[in-house]
Coordinates of C-alpha atoms (C1' of nucleotides) in Angstrom, one line a residue:
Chain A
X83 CA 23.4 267.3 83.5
X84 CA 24.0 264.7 86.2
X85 CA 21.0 267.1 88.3
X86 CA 18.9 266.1 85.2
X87 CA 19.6 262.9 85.5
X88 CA 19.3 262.7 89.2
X89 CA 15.5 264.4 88.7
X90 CA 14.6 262.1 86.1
X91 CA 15.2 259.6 88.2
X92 CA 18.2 258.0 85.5
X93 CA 20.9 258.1 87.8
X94 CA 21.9 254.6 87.5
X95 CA 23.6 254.8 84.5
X96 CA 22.9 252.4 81.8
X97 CA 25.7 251.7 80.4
X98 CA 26.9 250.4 83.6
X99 CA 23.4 249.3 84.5
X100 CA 24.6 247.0 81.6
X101 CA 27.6 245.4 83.2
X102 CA 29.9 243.7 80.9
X103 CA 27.6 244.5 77.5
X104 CA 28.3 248.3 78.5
X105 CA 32.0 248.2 79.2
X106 CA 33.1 249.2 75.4
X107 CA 31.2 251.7 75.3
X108 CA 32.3 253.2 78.5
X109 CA 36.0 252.9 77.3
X110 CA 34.9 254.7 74.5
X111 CA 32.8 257.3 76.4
X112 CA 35.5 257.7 79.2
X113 CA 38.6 258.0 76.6
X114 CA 36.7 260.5 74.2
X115 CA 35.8 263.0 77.7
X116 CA 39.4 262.6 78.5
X117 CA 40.2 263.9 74.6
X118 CA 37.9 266.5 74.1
X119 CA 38.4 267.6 77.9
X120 CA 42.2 267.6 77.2
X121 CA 41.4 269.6 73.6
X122 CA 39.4 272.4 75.7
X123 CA 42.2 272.6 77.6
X124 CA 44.8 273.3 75.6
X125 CA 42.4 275.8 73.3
X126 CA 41.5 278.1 76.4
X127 CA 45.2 278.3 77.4
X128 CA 45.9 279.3 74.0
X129 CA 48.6 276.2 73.5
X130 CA 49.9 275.2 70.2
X131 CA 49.5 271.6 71.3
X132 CA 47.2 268.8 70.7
X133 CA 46.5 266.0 72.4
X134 CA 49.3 263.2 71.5
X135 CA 51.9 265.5 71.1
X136 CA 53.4 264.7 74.3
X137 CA 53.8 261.2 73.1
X138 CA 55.7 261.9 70.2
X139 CA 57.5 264.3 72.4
X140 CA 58.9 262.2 74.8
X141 CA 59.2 259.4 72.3
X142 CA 62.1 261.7 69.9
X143 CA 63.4 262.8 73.5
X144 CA 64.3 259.3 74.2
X145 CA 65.1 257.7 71.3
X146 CA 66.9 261.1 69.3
X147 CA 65.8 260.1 65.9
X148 CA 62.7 257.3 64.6
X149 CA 61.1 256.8 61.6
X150 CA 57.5 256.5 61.5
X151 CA 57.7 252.8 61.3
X152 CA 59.0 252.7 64.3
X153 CA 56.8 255.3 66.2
X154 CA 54.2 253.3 64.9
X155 CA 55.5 250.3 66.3
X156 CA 56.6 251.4 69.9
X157 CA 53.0 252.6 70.3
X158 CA 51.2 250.5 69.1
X159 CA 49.5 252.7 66.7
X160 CA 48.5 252.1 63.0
X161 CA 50.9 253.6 60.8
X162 CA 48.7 256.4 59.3
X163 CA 47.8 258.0 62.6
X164 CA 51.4 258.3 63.3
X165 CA 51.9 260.1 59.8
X166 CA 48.9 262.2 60.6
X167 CA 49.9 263.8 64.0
X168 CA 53.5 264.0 62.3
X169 CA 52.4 266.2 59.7
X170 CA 50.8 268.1 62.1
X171 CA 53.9 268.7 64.7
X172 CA 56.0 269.4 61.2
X173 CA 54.2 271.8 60.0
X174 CA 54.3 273.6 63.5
X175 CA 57.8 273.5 63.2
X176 CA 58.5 271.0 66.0
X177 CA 59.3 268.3 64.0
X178 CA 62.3 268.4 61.2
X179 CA 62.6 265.2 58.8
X180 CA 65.4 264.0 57.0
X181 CA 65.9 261.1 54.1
X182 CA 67.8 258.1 55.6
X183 CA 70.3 257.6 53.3
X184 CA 71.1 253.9 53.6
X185 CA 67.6 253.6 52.7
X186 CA 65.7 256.0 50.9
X187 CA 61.9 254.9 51.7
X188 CA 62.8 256.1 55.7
X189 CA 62.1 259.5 57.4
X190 CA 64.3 259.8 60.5
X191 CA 62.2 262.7 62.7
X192 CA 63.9 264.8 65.2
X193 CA 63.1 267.5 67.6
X194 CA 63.8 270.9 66.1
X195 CA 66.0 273.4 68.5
X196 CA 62.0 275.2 68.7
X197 CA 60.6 271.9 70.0
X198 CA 63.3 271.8 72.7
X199 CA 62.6 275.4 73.6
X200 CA 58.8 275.1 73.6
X201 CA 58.7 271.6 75.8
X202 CA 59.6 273.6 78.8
X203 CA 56.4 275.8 77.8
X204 CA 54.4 272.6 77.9
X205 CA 55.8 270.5 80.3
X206 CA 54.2 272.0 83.2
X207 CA 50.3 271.5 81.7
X208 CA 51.6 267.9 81.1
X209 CA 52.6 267.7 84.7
X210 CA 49.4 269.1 85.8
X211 CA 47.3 266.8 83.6
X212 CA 49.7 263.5 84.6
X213 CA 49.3 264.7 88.5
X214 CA 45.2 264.7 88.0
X215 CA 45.8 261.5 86.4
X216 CA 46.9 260.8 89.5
X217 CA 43.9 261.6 92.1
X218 CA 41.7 260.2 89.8
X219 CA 43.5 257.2 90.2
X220 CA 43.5 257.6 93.8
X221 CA 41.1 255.0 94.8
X222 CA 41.5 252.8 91.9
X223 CA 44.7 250.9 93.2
X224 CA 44.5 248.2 90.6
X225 CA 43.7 250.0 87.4
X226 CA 46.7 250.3 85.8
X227 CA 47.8 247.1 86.4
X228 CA 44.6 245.3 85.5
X229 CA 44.5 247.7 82.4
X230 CA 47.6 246.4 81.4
X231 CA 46.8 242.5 82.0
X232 CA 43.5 243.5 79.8
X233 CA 45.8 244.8 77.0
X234 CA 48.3 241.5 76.9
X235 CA 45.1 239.1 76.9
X236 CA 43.6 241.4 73.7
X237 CA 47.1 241.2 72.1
X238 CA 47.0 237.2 72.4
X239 CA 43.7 237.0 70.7
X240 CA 41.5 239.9 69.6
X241 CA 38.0 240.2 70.5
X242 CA 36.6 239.1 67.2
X243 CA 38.5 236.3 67.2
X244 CA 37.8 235.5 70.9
X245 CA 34.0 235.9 69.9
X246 CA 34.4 233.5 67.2
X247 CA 35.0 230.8 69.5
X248 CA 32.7 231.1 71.9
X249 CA 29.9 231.0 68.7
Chain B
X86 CA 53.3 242.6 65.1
X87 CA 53.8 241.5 68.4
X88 CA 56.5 239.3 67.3
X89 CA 58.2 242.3 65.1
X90 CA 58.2 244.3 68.3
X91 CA 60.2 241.2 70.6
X92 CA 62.5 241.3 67.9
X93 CA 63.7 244.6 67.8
X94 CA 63.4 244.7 71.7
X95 CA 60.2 247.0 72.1
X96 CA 58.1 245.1 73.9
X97 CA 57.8 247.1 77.2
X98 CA 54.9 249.2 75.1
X99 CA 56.4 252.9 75.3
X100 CA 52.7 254.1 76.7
X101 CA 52.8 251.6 79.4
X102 CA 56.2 252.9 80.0
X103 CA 54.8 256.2 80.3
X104 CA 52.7 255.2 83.3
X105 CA 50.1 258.0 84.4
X106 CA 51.1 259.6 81.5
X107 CA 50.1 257.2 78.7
X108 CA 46.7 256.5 80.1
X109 CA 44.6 258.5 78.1
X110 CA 46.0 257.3 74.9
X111 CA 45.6 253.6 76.3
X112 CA 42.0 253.9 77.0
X113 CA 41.8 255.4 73.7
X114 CA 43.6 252.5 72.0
X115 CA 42.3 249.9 74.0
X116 CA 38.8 251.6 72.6
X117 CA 39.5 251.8 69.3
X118 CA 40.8 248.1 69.1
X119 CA 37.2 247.0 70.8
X120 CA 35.2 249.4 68.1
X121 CA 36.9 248.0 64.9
X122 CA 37.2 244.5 65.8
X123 CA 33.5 244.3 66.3
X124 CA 33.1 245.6 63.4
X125 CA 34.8 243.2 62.0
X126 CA 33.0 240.5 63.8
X127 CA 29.5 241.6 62.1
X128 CA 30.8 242.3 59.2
X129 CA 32.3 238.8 58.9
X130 CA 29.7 236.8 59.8
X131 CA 27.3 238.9 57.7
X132 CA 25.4 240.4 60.6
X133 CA 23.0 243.7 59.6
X134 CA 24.3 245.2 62.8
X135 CA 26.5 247.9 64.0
X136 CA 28.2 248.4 67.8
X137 CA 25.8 250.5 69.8
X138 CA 22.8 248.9 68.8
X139 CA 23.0 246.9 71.1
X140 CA 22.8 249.5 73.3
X141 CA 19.8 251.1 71.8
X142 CA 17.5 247.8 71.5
X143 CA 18.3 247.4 75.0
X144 CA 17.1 250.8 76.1
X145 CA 14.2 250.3 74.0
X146 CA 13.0 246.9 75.6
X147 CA 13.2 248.1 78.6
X148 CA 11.5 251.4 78.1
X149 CA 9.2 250.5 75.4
X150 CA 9.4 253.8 74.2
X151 CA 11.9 256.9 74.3
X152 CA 12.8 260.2 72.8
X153 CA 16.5 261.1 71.2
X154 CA 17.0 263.6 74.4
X155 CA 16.2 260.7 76.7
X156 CA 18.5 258.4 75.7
X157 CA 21.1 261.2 75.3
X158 CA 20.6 261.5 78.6
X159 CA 20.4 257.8 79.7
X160 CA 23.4 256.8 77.8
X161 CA 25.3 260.0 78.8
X162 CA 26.2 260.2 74.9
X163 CA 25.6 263.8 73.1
X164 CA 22.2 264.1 71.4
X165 CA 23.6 264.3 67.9
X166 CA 25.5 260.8 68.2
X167 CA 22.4 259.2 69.8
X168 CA 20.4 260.9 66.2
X169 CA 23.0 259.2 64.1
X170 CA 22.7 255.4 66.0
X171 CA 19.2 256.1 65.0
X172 CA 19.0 257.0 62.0
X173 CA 20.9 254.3 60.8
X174 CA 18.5 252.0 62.9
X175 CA 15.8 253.1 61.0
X176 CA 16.6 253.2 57.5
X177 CA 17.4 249.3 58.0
X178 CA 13.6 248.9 59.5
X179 CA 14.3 248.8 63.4
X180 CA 13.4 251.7 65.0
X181 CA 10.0 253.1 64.2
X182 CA 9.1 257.4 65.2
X183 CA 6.0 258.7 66.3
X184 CA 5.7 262.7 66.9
X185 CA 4.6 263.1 70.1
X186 CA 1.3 264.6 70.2
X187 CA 1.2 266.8 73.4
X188 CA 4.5 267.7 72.4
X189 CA 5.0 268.1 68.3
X190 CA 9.0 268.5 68.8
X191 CA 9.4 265.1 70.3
X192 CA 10.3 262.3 67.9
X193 CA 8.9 258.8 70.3
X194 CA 11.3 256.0 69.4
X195 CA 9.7 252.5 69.5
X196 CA 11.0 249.2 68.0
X197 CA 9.4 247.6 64.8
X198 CA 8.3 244.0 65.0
X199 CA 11.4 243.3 62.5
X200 CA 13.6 244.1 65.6
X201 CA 12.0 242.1 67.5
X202 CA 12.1 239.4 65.1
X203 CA 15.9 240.1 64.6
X204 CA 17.1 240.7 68.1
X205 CA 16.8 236.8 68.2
X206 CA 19.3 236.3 65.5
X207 CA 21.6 238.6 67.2
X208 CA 21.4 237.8 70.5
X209 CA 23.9 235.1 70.4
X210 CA 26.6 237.2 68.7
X211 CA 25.8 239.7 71.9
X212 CA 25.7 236.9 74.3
X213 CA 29.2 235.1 73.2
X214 CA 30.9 239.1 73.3
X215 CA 29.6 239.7 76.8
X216 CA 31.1 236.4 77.9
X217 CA 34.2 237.1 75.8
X218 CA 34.4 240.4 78.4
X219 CA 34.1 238.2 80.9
X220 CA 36.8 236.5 80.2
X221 CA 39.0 239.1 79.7
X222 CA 38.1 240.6 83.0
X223 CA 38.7 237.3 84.8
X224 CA 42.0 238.1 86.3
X225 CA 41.0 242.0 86.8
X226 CA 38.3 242.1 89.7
X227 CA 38.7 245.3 90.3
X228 CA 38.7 246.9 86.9
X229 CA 34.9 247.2 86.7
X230 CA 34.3 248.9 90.1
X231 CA 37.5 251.0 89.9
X232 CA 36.0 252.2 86.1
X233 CA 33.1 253.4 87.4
X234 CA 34.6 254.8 90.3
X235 CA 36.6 257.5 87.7
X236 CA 33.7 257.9 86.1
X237 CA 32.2 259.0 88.6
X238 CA 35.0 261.2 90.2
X239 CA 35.2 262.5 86.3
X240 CA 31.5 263.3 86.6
X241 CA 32.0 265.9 89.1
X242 CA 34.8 267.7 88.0
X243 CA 36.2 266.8 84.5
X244 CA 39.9 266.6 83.3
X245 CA 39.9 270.7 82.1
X246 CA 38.8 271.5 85.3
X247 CA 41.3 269.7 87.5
X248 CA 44.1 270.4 85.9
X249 CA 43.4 273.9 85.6
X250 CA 43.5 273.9 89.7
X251 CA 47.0 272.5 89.5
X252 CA 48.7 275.1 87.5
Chain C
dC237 C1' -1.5 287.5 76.3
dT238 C1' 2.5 288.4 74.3
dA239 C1' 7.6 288.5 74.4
dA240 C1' 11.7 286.1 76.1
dA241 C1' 13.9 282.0 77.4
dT242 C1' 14.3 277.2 77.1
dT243 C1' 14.1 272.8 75.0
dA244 C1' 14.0 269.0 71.2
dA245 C1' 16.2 267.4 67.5
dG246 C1' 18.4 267.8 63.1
dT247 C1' 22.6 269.4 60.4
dA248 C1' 27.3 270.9 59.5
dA249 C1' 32.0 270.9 60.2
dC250 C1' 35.7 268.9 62.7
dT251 C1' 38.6 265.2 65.1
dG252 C1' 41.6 261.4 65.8
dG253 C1' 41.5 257.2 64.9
dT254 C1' 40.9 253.1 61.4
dT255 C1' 41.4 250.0 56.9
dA256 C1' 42.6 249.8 52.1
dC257 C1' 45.4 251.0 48.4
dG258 C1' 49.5 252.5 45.7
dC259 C1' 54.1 253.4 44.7
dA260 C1' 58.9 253.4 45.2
dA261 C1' 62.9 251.4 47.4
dA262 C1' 65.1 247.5 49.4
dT263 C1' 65.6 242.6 50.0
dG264 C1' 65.4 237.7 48.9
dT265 C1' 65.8 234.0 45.7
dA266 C1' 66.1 231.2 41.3
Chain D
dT223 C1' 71.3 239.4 37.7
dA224 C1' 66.7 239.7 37.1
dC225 C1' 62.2 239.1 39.1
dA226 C1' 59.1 238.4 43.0
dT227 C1' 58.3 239.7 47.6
dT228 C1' 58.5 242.7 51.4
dT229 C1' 58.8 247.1 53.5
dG230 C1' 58.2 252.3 54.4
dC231 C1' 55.1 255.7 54.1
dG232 C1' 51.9 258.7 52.0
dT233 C1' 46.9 259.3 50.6
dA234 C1' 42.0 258.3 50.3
dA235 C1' 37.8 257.0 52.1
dC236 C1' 35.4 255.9 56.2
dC237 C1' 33.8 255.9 61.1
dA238 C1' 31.9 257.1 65.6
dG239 C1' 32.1 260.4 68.3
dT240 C1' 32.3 265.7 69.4
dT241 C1' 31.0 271.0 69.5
dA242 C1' 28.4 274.7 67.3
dC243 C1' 24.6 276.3 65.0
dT244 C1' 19.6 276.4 63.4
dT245 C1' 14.7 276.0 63.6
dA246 C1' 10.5 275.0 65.5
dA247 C1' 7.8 274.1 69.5
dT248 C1' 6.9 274.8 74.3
dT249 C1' 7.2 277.1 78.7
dT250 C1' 8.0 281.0 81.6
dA251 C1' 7.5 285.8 83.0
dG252 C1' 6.0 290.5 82.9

DNA sequence: CTAAATTAAGTAACTGGTTACGCAAATGTA
DNA sequence: TACATTTGCGTAACCAGTTACTTAATTTAG
């Protein structure tokens, strides 16, 4: 692919030809390789993971027992897509609900005694994915940081909103 | 929501808190939150326009005239999402197809003088979101540069393939 | 010159998110 | 104490991408 490119002459890149018009789309470019690259993964090693997982893993690790409220909350993620990859780890068996019974509307999740067993299965692939994280951070010394001063500024004011007054 | 999170003493943002971990799932947010509240930006103010158009009436200015493969390849996007933008582009009247007569399989892509009339009217809503990247850039200097220094690391060997080396 | 391989592009099925909506439970208030 | 509001969470419909497959046209090779 990137020969092709380099015989066509393309090389450049438009979308960073673009400069700051391109940058959503490369987000969204650069985070859907990561997923799909992640996916392939986890499919040729034959592991009953998905990509995700590992949040929700460490998340019921730390924390013992959350609702989906509060999953939702800690990362920042709408409600439904918590429910969704829930479902998912549940019906795997890694995940075991239970009523709250001061308040009936709650799911407390935990980690099921096979979730506990199976993480040690998984953990190295997440080490080996995190260390890759790693080099290909290498020579980007201020990413993560400036990632995460990108993030506050969008939680202050959105980008439709931010748009909206420059109009 | 941000509030909500101060008060029950969440704010350290559990996929920050994950570090090299949490990236993937960052990008992916961060993505997301650009996608829908662009959306929501057009949709608001009425505009017939999607995100990624942008993207194509740029190509197509530029390049007068183009095939689905080439911008496939251009934008580095897979040939079926590049059919869909299109598609969609051209049932609302801005994208016009010519078979390509030394080569009958090739669909030629060419704006309609309705784009060029519109891209007018849009151009401000494109202008006022580039500068809204700007801003939000302002205190990361690096974050451009370092992006398309992963890409580019990612380019020649992708996430599967560099984590499988570690294991 | 014909058969095999490649290429262009459209379609189908899937994925991991989103917003919108509904219902039941809990909470706040007159 | 009852009624309005809020909250938790499940479902539905949508969205913008992906991979996998198909078909037709072109190119390559024997």
């Amino acid at each position: 692919m990137r020969n092709q490119l380099l015989n066509l002459g393309l090389m450049e890149d438009f979308l960073i030809h673009m400069e700051y018009e391109g940058l959503t789309s490369r987000l969204k470019r650069l985070s859907d390789a990561l997923l799909y690259s992640t996916k392939d993964l986890y499919k040729s090693k034959g592991l009953d993971i998905e990509p995700n997982w590992n949040l929700i893993f460490r998340l019921l690790q730390e924390h013992q027992a959350m609702t989906i409220t509060e999953m939702a909350d800690t990362l920042q993620f709408s409600h439904p897509a918590v429910v969704k990859i829930v479902k998912k780890m549940k019906r795997n068996g890694y995940i075991a609900t239970q009523e709250d019974d001061s308040d009936k509307r709650k799911q407390v999740l935990s980690l099921t005694p096979k979730a506990h067993k199976h993480i040690a299965v998984f953990k190295p692939y997440w080490e080996a994915g995190t260390e890759v994280t790693r080099d290909i951070l290498a020579d980007s010394p201020h990413f993560m940081e400036e990632l995460a001063r990108i993030e506050e500024k969008l939680n202050e004011a959105n980008y439709k909103e931010r748009t909206l007054k420059k109009l």
